[in-house]
PDB file of C-alpha atoms in Angstrom:
ATOM      1  CA  MET B   1     -29.758 -62.203  31.814  1.00  0.00           C
ATOM      2  CA  GLU B   2     -30.424 -61.353  35.432  1.00  0.00           C
ATOM      3  CA  ALA B   3     -27.152 -60.226  37.012  1.00  0.00           C
ATOM      4  CA  PRO B   4     -25.802 -57.188  38.853  1.00  0.00           C
ATOM      5  CA  LEU B   5     -23.457 -54.712  37.269  1.00  0.00           C
ATOM      6  CA  TYR B   6     -19.820 -55.142  38.225  1.00  0.00           C
ATOM      7  CA  PRO B   7     -17.870 -51.912  37.585  1.00  0.00           C
ATOM      8  CA  ASP B   8     -14.634 -53.816  38.215  1.00  0.00           C
ATOM      9  CA  PRO B   9     -11.441 -51.874  37.397  1.00  0.00           C
ATOM     10  CA  LEU B  10      -9.803 -55.145  36.336  1.00  0.00           C
ATOM     11  CA  LEU B  11     -11.946 -55.029  33.219  1.00  0.00           C
ATOM     12  CA  ASP B  12      -9.997 -51.998  32.002  1.00  0.00           C
ATOM     13  CA  PRO B  13      -8.746 -52.811  28.461  1.00  0.00           C
ATOM     14  CA  SER B  14      -5.483 -51.002  29.207  1.00  0.00           C
ATOM     15  CA  THR B  15      -4.506 -53.653  31.750  1.00  0.00           C
ATOM     16  CA  PRO B  16      -1.281 -55.179  30.393  1.00  0.00           C
ATOM     17  CA  SER B  17      -1.755 -58.807  31.462  1.00  0.00           C
ATOM     18  CA  ARG B  18      -4.987 -60.080  29.962  1.00  0.00           C
ATOM     19  CA  GLY B  19      -4.472 -63.566  31.409  1.00  0.00           C
ATOM     20  CA  ALA B  20      -4.537 -62.169  34.935  1.00  0.00           C
ATOM     21  CA  LEU B  21      -8.014 -60.697  34.501  1.00  0.00           C
ATOM     22  CA  PRO B  22     -11.102 -62.406  35.940  1.00  0.00           C
ATOM     23  CA  ALA B  23     -13.655 -63.809  33.522  1.00  0.00           C
ATOM     24  CA  TYR B  24     -17.239 -62.531  33.342  1.00  0.00           C
ATOM     25  CA  TRP B  25     -20.382 -63.520  31.515  1.00  0.00           C
ATOM     26  CA  VAL B  26     -21.459 -60.359  29.737  1.00  0.00           C
ATOM     27  CA  GLY B  27     -24.527 -59.089  27.890  1.00  0.00           C
ATOM     28  CA  PRO B  28     -25.911 -57.700  25.700  1.00  0.00           C
ATOM     29  CA  ARG B  29     -23.397 -59.142  23.297  1.00  0.00           C
ATOM     30  CA  HIS B  30     -23.580 -56.320  20.749  1.00  0.00           C
ATOM     31  CA  LEU B  31     -21.919 -54.057  23.354  1.00  0.00           C
ATOM     32  CA  ALA B  32     -19.478 -56.652  24.704  1.00  0.00           C
ATOM     33  CA  GLY B  33     -16.633 -55.961  22.269  1.00  0.00           C
ATOM     34  CA  ASP B  34     -14.222 -58.579  20.968  1.00  0.00           C
ATOM     35  CA  ASP B  35     -12.300 -59.269  24.219  1.00  0.00           C
ATOM     36  CA  GLY B  36      -9.120 -58.068  22.541  1.00  0.00           C
ATOM     37  CA  ARG B  37      -8.830 -61.303  20.580  1.00  0.00           C
ATOM     38  CA  LEU B  38     -10.881 -60.867  17.415  1.00  0.00           C
ATOM     39  CA  TYR B  39      -8.312 -62.519  15.173  1.00  0.00           C
ATOM     40  CA  ASP B  40      -7.879 -65.547  17.441  1.00  0.00           C
ATOM     41  CA  ALA B  41     -11.606 -66.052  17.995  1.00  0.00           C
ATOM     42  CA  VAL B  42     -12.388 -66.095  14.276  1.00  0.00           C
ATOM     43  CA  ALA B  43      -9.236 -67.966  13.231  1.00  0.00           C
ATOM     44  CA  ASP B  44      -9.970 -70.702  15.777  1.00  0.00           C
ATOM     45  CA  ALA B  45     -13.447 -71.118  14.281  1.00  0.00           C
ATOM     46  CA  LEU B  46     -11.936 -71.387  10.803  1.00  0.00           C
ATOM     47  CA  VAL B  47      -9.485 -74.056  11.954  1.00  0.00           C
ATOM     48  CA  ASP B  48     -12.397 -76.029  13.388  1.00  0.00           C
ATOM     49  CA  LEU B  49     -14.115 -75.769  10.002  1.00  0.00           C
ATOM     50  CA  GLY B  50     -11.052 -77.161   8.256  1.00  0.00           C
ATOM     51  CA  TRP B  51     -10.148 -73.993   6.365  1.00  0.00           C
ATOM     52  CA  ASN B  52      -6.525 -73.545   5.315  1.00  0.00           C
ATOM     53  CA  SER B  53      -4.480 -70.461   6.161  1.00  0.00           C
ATOM     54  CA  LEU B  54      -1.857 -68.641   4.124  1.00  0.00           C
ATOM     55  CA  VAL B  55       0.400 -65.870   5.365  1.00  0.00           C
ATOM     56  CA  THR B  56       2.113 -63.448   3.006  1.00  0.00           C
ATOM     57  CA  THR B  57       4.586 -60.907   4.331  1.00  0.00           C
ATOM     58  CA  ARG B  58       6.277 -58.290   2.200  1.00  0.00           C
ATOM     59  CA  GLY B  59       8.890 -55.811   3.316  1.00  0.00           C
ATOM     60  CA  ARG B  60      12.528 -54.777   3.216  1.00  0.00           C
ATOM     61  CA  GLN B  61      15.322 -56.756   4.802  1.00  0.00           C
ATOM     62  CA  VAL B  62      19.033 -56.006   4.717  1.00  0.00           C
ATOM     63  CA  PRO B  63      21.396 -59.032   4.403  1.00  0.00           C
ATOM     64  CA  ASP B  64      22.306 -60.397   7.838  1.00  0.00           C
ATOM     65  CA  GLU B  65      19.597 -58.211   9.393  1.00  0.00           C
ATOM     66  CA  ALA B  66      17.970 -59.678  12.482  1.00  0.00           C
ATOM     67  CA  PRO B  67      14.338 -60.793  11.927  1.00  0.00           C
ATOM     68  CA  GLU B  68      13.079 -58.386  14.584  1.00  0.00           C
ATOM     69  CA  ASP B  69      14.628 -55.477  12.654  1.00  0.00           C
ATOM     70  CA  ARG B  70      12.843 -56.286   9.409  1.00  0.00           C
ATOM     71  CA  GLN B  71      10.606 -53.497   8.117  1.00  0.00           C
ATOM     72  CA  VAL B  72       7.347 -55.162   7.185  1.00  0.00           C
ATOM     73  CA  VAL B  73       5.319 -53.230   4.648  1.00  0.00           C
ATOM     74  CA  ARG B  74       2.312 -55.513   4.460  1.00  0.00           C
ATOM     75  CA  SER B  75       1.260 -58.784   6.035  1.00  0.00           C
ATOM     76  CA  THR B  76      -1.856 -60.671   4.994  1.00  0.00           C
ATOM     77  CA  VAL B  77      -3.476 -63.702   6.579  1.00  0.00           C
ATOM     78  CA  LEU B  78      -5.883 -65.478   4.237  1.00  0.00           C
ATOM     79  CA  HIS B  79      -8.073 -68.433   5.199  1.00  0.00           C
ATOM     80  CA  LEU B  80      -9.525 -70.588   2.394  1.00  0.00           C
ATOM     81  CA  SER B  81     -12.316 -73.131   2.544  1.00  0.00           C
ATOM     82  CA  PRO B  82     -11.433 -76.594   1.191  1.00  0.00           C
ATOM     83  CA  ASP B  83     -13.510 -75.983  -1.954  1.00  0.00           C
ATOM     84  CA  THR B  84     -11.939 -72.484  -2.337  1.00  0.00           C
ATOM     85  CA  LEU B  85     -15.386 -70.965  -2.920  1.00  0.00           C
ATOM     86  CA  ARG B  86     -15.153 -68.922   0.283  1.00  0.00           C
ATOM     87  CA  TRP B  87     -12.381 -67.117   2.075  1.00  0.00           C
ATOM     88  CA  ALA B  88     -11.715 -64.862   5.040  1.00  0.00           C
ATOM     89  CA  GLN B  89      -8.958 -62.272   5.150  1.00  0.00           C
ATOM     90  CA  TRP B  90      -7.520 -60.554   8.221  1.00  0.00           C
ATOM     91  CA  MET B  91      -7.029 -56.981   7.038  1.00  0.00           C
ATOM     92  CA  LEU B  92      -5.802 -54.911   9.973  1.00  0.00           C
ATOM     93  CA  ALA B  93      -2.152 -55.350   8.966  1.00  0.00           C
ATOM     94  CA  ASP B  94      -3.025 -54.552   5.364  1.00  0.00           C
ATOM     95  CA  GLU B  95      -3.873 -50.837   5.636  1.00  0.00           C
ATOM     96  CA  PRO B  96      -7.640 -51.388   5.392  1.00  0.00           C
ATOM     97  CA  PHE B  97     -10.290 -48.874   4.537  1.00  0.00           C
ATOM     98  CA  HIS B  98     -12.697 -47.661   7.200  1.00  0.00           C
ATOM     99  CA  LEU B  99     -16.346 -48.178   8.089  1.00  0.00           C
ATOM    100  CA  GLY B 100     -17.957 -45.683  10.429  1.00  0.00           C
ATOM    101  CA  GLY B 101     -14.534 -44.242  11.179  1.00  0.00           C
ATOM    102  CA  LEU B 102     -13.175 -47.663  12.188  1.00  0.00           C
ATOM    103  CA  PRO B 103     -10.649 -49.814  10.280  1.00  0.00           C
ATOM    104  CA  VAL B 104     -11.902 -53.040   8.737  1.00  0.00           C
ATOM    105  CA  ALA B 105     -10.482 -56.103  10.506  1.00  0.00           C
ATOM    106  CA  TRP B 106     -12.036 -59.076   8.666  1.00  0.00           C
ATOM    107  CA  GLN B 107     -13.267 -59.411   5.087  1.00  0.00           C
ATOM    108  CA  ILE B 108     -15.258 -62.552   4.254  1.00  0.00           C
ATOM    109  CA  SER B 109     -16.049 -63.339   0.618  1.00  0.00           C
ATOM    110  CA  ALA B 110     -17.548 -66.038  -1.586  1.00  0.00           C
ATOM    111  CA  ARG B 111     -17.762 -66.907  -5.255  1.00  0.00           C
ATOM    112  CA  SER B 112     -19.920 -69.297  -7.258  1.00  0.00           C
ATOM    113  CA  ASP B 113     -17.171 -70.609  -9.540  1.00  0.00           C
ATOM    114  CA  THR B 114     -13.559 -71.499  -8.750  1.00  0.00           C
ATOM    115  CA  THR B 115     -12.503 -70.269 -12.192  1.00  0.00           C
ATOM    116  CA  SER B 116     -13.441 -66.700 -11.279  1.00  0.00           C
ATOM    117  CA  PRO B 117     -10.803 -64.652  -9.441  1.00  0.00           C
ATOM    118  CA  LEU B 118     -13.456 -62.253  -8.131  1.00  0.00           C
ATOM    119  CA  ALA B 119     -15.844 -62.535  -5.220  1.00  0.00           C
ATOM    120  CA  ASP B 120     -19.577 -62.542  -5.872  1.00  0.00           C
ATOM    121  CA  TRP B 121     -20.099 -60.840  -2.518  1.00  0.00           C
ATOM    122  CA  SER B 122     -18.108 -59.687   0.484  1.00  0.00           C
ATOM    123  CA  ALA B 123     -18.781 -58.806   4.117  1.00  0.00           C
ATOM    124  CA  TYR B 124     -16.643 -56.529   6.270  1.00  0.00           C
ATOM    125  CA  PHE B 125     -16.248 -56.314  10.041  1.00  0.00           C
ATOM    126  CA  THR B 126     -14.354 -53.782  12.152  1.00  0.00           C
ATOM    127  CA  PRO B 127     -12.724 -54.477  15.521  1.00  0.00           C
ATOM    128  CA  ALA B 128     -15.119 -54.866  18.482  1.00  0.00           C
ATOM    129  CA  VAL B 129     -17.629 -56.920  16.486  1.00  0.00           C
ATOM    130  CA  PRO B 130     -18.033 -59.878  18.872  1.00  0.00           C
ATOM    131  CA  GLY B 131     -15.975 -62.802  17.604  1.00  0.00           C
ATOM    132  CA  GLU B 132     -18.862 -65.141  18.391  1.00  0.00           C
ATOM    133  CA  VAL B 133     -21.041 -63.298  15.883  1.00  0.00           C
ATOM    134  CA  ILE B 134     -18.510 -63.509  13.059  1.00  0.00           C
ATOM    135  CA  ALA B 135     -17.901 -67.179  13.896  1.00  0.00           C
ATOM    136  CA  ASP B 136     -21.631 -67.926  13.662  1.00  0.00           C
ATOM    137  CA  PHE B 137     -21.782 -66.106  10.329  1.00  0.00           C
ATOM    138  CA  LEU B 138     -18.856 -68.216   9.073  1.00  0.00           C
ATOM    139  CA  LEU B 139     -20.575 -71.404  10.224  1.00  0.00           C
ATOM    140  CA  ALA B 140     -23.536 -70.463   8.032  1.00  0.00           C
ATOM    141  CA  VAL B 141     -21.269 -69.566   5.109  1.00  0.00           C
ATOM    142  CA  ASP B 142     -19.421 -72.868   5.430  1.00  0.00           C
ATOM    143  CA  ALA B 143     -22.578 -74.970   5.813  1.00  0.00           C
ATOM    144  CA  CYS B 144     -24.387 -73.757   2.709  1.00  0.00           C
ATOM    145  CA  GLY B 145     -23.739 -75.776  -0.427  1.00  0.00           C
ATOM    146  CA  GLN B 146     -23.668 -72.756  -2.706  1.00  0.00           C
ATOM    147  CA  PRO B 147     -22.495 -69.668  -0.804  1.00  0.00           C
ATOM    148  CA  THR B 148     -23.721 -67.221  -3.431  1.00  0.00           C
ATOM    149  CA  ALA B 149     -27.262 -68.537  -3.871  1.00  0.00           C
ATOM    150  CA  SER B 150     -30.079 -66.596  -2.237  1.00  0.00           C
ATOM    151  CA  SER B 151     -33.416 -68.325  -1.696  1.00  0.00           C
ATOM    152  CA  THR B 152     -35.001 -65.874   0.748  1.00  0.00           C
ATOM    153  CA  GLY B 153     -35.977 -62.231   0.755  1.00  0.00           C
ATOM    154  CA  PRO B 154     -34.686 -59.463   3.022  1.00  0.00           C
ATOM    155  CA  GLY B 155     -37.494 -60.008   5.521  1.00  0.00           C
ATOM    156  CA  VAL B 156     -35.671 -62.976   7.028  1.00  0.00           C
ATOM    157  CA  VAL B 157     -32.953 -60.647   8.334  1.00  0.00           C
ATOM    158  CA  LEU B 158     -35.360 -58.422  10.224  1.00  0.00           C
ATOM    159  CA  GLU B 159     -37.294 -61.423  11.506  1.00  0.00           C
ATOM    160  CA  ALA B 160     -34.077 -62.737  13.061  1.00  0.00           C
ATOM    161  CA  VAL B 161     -33.708 -59.675  15.284  1.00  0.00           C
ATOM    162  CA  THR B 162     -37.358 -58.858  15.956  1.00  0.00           C
ATOM    163  CA  ALA B 163     -37.749 -62.396  17.294  1.00  0.00           C
ATOM    164  CA  ARG B 164     -35.245 -61.341  19.968  1.00  0.00           C
ATOM    165  CA  GLY B 165     -37.041 -58.139  20.938  1.00  0.00           C
ATOM    166  CA  TRP B 166     -35.572 -55.625  18.494  1.00  0.00           C
ATOM    167  CA  PHE B 167     -37.921 -52.983  17.048  1.00  0.00           C
ATOM    168  CA  ARG B 168     -38.572 -52.275  13.414  1.00  0.00           C
ATOM    169  CA  ASP B 169     -37.839 -48.709  12.392  1.00  0.00           C
ATOM    170  CA  ALA B 170     -41.171 -46.870  12.156  1.00  0.00           C
ATOM    171  CA  ASP B 171     -40.037 -45.032   9.018  1.00  0.00           C
ATOM    172  CA  GLN B 172     -38.514 -48.116   7.356  1.00  0.00           C
ATOM    173  CA  PRO B 173     -40.339 -51.125   8.793  1.00  0.00           C
ATOM    174  CA  HIS B 174     -39.235 -53.400   5.945  1.00  0.00           C
ATOM    175  CA  ALA B 175     -35.627 -52.266   5.839  1.00  0.00           C
ATOM    176  CA  ALA B 176     -34.352 -51.373   9.313  1.00  0.00           C
ATOM    177  CA  ALA B 177     -34.480 -52.427  12.956  1.00  0.00           C
ATOM    178  CA  MET B 178     -32.803 -51.425  16.191  1.00  0.00           C
ATOM    179  CA  HIS B 179     -32.134 -52.675  19.691  1.00  0.00           C
ATOM    180  CA  PRO B 180     -34.670 -51.385  22.261  1.00  0.00           C
ATOM    181  CA  THR B 181     -31.926 -49.212  23.806  1.00  0.00           C
ATOM    182  CA  PHE B 182     -31.115 -47.756  20.360  1.00  0.00           C
ATOM    183  CA  SER B 183     -27.507 -48.877  20.866  1.00  0.00           C
ATOM    184  CA  ALA B 184     -27.395 -51.135  17.789  1.00  0.00           C
ATOM    185  CA  HIS B 185     -28.891 -50.798  14.322  1.00  0.00           C
ATOM    186  CA  LEU B 186     -29.444 -52.968  11.277  1.00  0.00           C
ATOM    187  CA  SER B 187     -30.422 -51.427   7.957  1.00  0.00           C
ATOM    188  CA  LEU B 188     -30.773 -52.352   4.290  1.00  0.00           C
ATOM    189  CA  ALA B 189     -29.180 -49.224   2.867  1.00  0.00           C
ATOM    190  CA  GLU B 190     -26.782 -47.901   0.269  1.00  0.00           C
ATOM    191  CA  VAL B 191     -23.441 -49.639   0.685  1.00  0.00           C
ATOM    192  CA  PRO B 192     -20.373 -47.533   1.557  1.00  0.00           C
ATOM    193  CA  PRO B 193     -17.550 -47.003  -0.970  1.00  0.00           C
ATOM    194  CA  LEU B 194     -15.038 -49.818  -1.649  1.00  0.00           C
ATOM    195  CA  ILE B 195     -17.459 -52.627  -0.798  1.00  0.00           C
ATOM    196  CA  GLN B 196     -16.772 -55.391  -3.351  1.00  0.00           C
ATOM    197  CA  ASP B 197     -19.653 -57.016  -5.204  1.00  0.00           C
ATOM    198  CA  SER B 198     -20.102 -58.734  -8.559  1.00  0.00           C
ATOM    199  CA  ASP B 199     -23.454 -57.121  -9.371  1.00  0.00           C
ATOM    200  CA  PRO B 200     -22.889 -55.671 -12.881  1.00  0.00           C
ATOM    201  CA  GLY B 201     -25.397 -52.934 -12.155  1.00  0.00           C
ATOM    202  CA  ILE B 202     -22.952 -51.423  -9.686  1.00  0.00           C
ATOM    203  CA  LEU B 203     -20.293 -51.055 -12.367  1.00  0.00           C
ATOM    204  CA  VAL B 204     -22.544 -49.239 -14.848  1.00  0.00           C
ATOM    205  CA  ALA B 205     -24.443 -47.061 -12.364  1.00  0.00           C
ATOM    206  CA  GLN B 206     -24.421 -43.349 -13.071  1.00  0.00           C
ATOM    207  CA  ALA B 207     -23.295 -40.780 -10.530  1.00  0.00           C
ATOM    208  CA  ASP B 208     -26.861 -39.637  -9.849  1.00  0.00           C
ATOM    209  CA  ASP B 209     -28.306 -43.169  -9.635  1.00  0.00           C
ATOM    210  CA  PRO B 210     -29.276 -44.593  -6.251  1.00  0.00           C
ATOM    211  CA  GLY B 211     -26.441 -46.711  -4.938  1.00  0.00           C
ATOM    212  CA  ALA B 212     -26.597 -50.461  -4.487  1.00  0.00           C
ATOM    213  CA  ARG B 213     -28.264 -51.538  -1.259  1.00  0.00           C
ATOM    214  CA  GLY B 214     -26.810 -54.051   1.163  1.00  0.00           C
ATOM    215  CA  TRP B 215     -27.187 -54.809   4.860  1.00  0.00           C
ATOM    216  CA  GLN B 216     -25.336 -52.488   7.237  1.00  0.00           C
ATOM    217  CA  ALA B 217     -25.013 -52.928  10.995  1.00  0.00           C
ATOM    218  CA  TRP B 218     -23.407 -50.855  13.703  1.00  0.00           C
ATOM    219  CA  ALA B 219     -23.291 -50.266  17.440  1.00  0.00           C
ATOM    220  CA  GLU B 220     -23.570 -46.722  18.752  1.00  0.00           C
ATOM    221  CA  PRO B 221     -23.447 -46.932  22.565  1.00  0.00           C
ATOM    222  CA  ARG B 222     -25.006 -43.489  22.920  1.00  0.00           C
ATOM    223  CA  GLU B 223     -26.631 -41.153  20.432  1.00  0.00           C
ATOM    224  CA  GLY B 224     -23.971 -39.053  18.779  1.00  0.00           C
ATOM    225  CA  ALA B 225     -21.112 -41.114  20.222  1.00  0.00           C
ATOM    226  CA  SER B 226     -18.443 -42.796  18.137  1.00  0.00           C
ATOM    227  CA  TYR B 227     -19.374 -46.218  16.812  1.00  0.00           C
ATOM    228  CA  LEU B 228     -18.188 -49.193  18.833  1.00  0.00           C
ATOM    229  CA  TRP B 229     -18.120 -51.321  15.667  1.00  0.00           C
ATOM    230  CA  ALA B 230     -19.555 -51.491  12.168  1.00  0.00           C
ATOM    231  CA  ALA B 231     -20.288 -54.240   9.643  1.00  0.00           C
ATOM    232  CA  SER B 232     -21.172 -54.045   5.970  1.00  0.00           C
ATOM    233  CA  PHE B 233     -22.529 -56.677   3.559  1.00  0.00           C
ATOM    234  CA  SER B 234     -22.366 -56.083  -0.173  1.00  0.00           C
ATOM    235  CA  ALA B 235     -25.530 -56.005  -2.254  1.00  0.00           C
ATOM    236  CA  SER B 236     -25.277 -59.638  -3.415  1.00  0.00           C
ATOM    237  CA  ALA B 237     -24.708 -61.162   0.029  1.00  0.00           C
ATOM    238  CA  PRO B 238     -27.483 -63.776   0.482  1.00  0.00           C
ATOM    239  CA  HIS B 239     -30.119 -62.610   2.952  1.00  0.00           C
ATOM    240  CA  GLY B 240     -30.144 -66.005   4.644  1.00  0.00           C
ATOM    241  CA  LEU B 241     -26.467 -65.656   5.550  1.00  0.00           C
ATOM    242  CA  VAL B 242     -26.946 -62.108   6.810  1.00  0.00           C
ATOM    243  CA  ALA B 243     -29.809 -63.458   8.922  1.00  0.00           C
ATOM    244  CA  ALA B 244     -27.332 -65.833  10.614  1.00  0.00           C
ATOM    245  CA  PHE B 245     -25.214 -62.808  11.554  1.00  0.00           C
ATOM    246  CA  ALA B 246     -28.297 -60.918  12.758  1.00  0.00           C
ATOM    247  CA  SER B 247     -29.541 -63.857  14.825  1.00  0.00           C
ATOM    248  CA  SER B 248     -26.207 -64.233  16.616  1.00  0.00           C
ATOM    249  CA  LEU B 249     -25.849 -60.483  17.118  1.00  0.00           C
ATOM    250  CA  SER B 250     -29.258 -60.235  18.793  1.00  0.00           C
ATOM    251  CA  SER B 251     -28.899 -63.402  20.855  1.00  0.00           C
ATOM    252  CA  THR B 252     -29.631 -62.919  24.542  1.00  0.00           C
ATOM    253  CA  ALA B 253     -27.075 -65.553  25.529  1.00  0.00           C
ATOM    254  CA  PRO B 254     -24.161 -63.931  27.408  1.00  0.00           C
ATOM    255  CA  VAL B 255     -20.585 -64.079  26.146  1.00  0.00           C
ATOM    256  CA  LEU B 256     -17.403 -64.691  28.112  1.00  0.00           C
ATOM    257  CA  ARG B 257     -15.167 -61.648  28.516  1.00  0.00           C
ATOM    258  CA  ARG B 258     -12.044 -60.614  30.384  1.00  0.00           C
ATOM    259  CA  VAL B 259     -11.787 -57.223  28.673  1.00  0.00           C
ATOM    260  CA  ILE B 260     -14.752 -55.002  27.874  1.00  0.00           C
ATOM    261  CA  PRO B 261     -14.912 -51.696  26.008  1.00  0.00           C
ATOM    262  CA  GLU B 262     -14.532 -48.613  28.158  1.00  0.00           C
ATOM    263  CA  SER B 263     -17.371 -46.930  26.258  1.00  0.00           C
ATOM    264  CA  THR B 264     -19.968 -49.577  27.167  1.00  0.00           C
ATOM    265  CA  ARG B 265     -19.002 -50.829  30.618  1.00  0.00           C
ATOM    266  CA  ASP B 266     -21.859 -48.973  32.331  1.00  0.00           C
ATOM    267  CA  GLN B 267     -24.379 -50.506  29.886  1.00  0.00           C
ATOM    268  CA  LEU B 268     -23.386 -54.141  30.382  1.00  0.00           C
ATOM    269  CA  LEU B 269     -24.608 -56.774  32.776  1.00  0.00           C
ATOM    270  CA  CYS B 270     -21.652 -58.764  34.082  1.00  0.00           C
ATOM    271  CA  ALA B 271     -21.658 -61.883  36.246  1.00  0.00           C
ATOM    272  CA  PRO B 272     -18.488 -63.648  37.462  1.00  0.00           C
ATOM    273  CA  ALA B 273     -17.759 -66.761  35.401  1.00  0.00           C
ATOM    274  CA  ASP B 274     -15.993 -68.567  38.240  1.00  0.00           C
TER     275      ASP B 274
END
């Protein structure tokens, strides 16, 4: 995208009135953040897909206590596909675990049989993953007839990003790739703790056995800096679905933003949307 940099102070995420901010087309998208509306962006996509939402709130409430004084312990928003084979859960209000030092915001899961209460695979996304990328992943999850079937090998994931100019890792050419600026990475590696998967081998693995491998992705604006975001796919996540995530993540099409991350503003190309 050919456009000048606009170091506009109105793009400061601390600005209280988001609606008063000007809109910009921004790239590259892996550094563009979530515009401060990750829940809305993904939830809107799920509504368009016809998924149903459930909200469960648990807490303590004294009789005659005003609603605003209620002490909420946990609040969960769960979106279910019409066939109930796939679901997406907003986790930030649910004391989530962390990836790369960041709390998990969305968990997306699928199962092969409605009689099973457990997911066959799950994917996890922290804040600042662009909502467009998660939405594209969900489109792929929703469109496939059987969301747990895998008909392709891991190569399709790397092909999705190398087609957009990413480089294969010289040490792991068949398992890892990175953006030319080294600000984003994609790797088939050992999954972090707490990642849910139905692979029985994970349950019987010994302490000294190599861990299960699944796709991991993260943005690191500068070497040694804190991650902007992280994503993790369990070992059984179909490679074709991960490729949909990878293709959207590496897309060169700009995204619309009013708020951009402070840590990446000097690495983004921004053009006024109006």
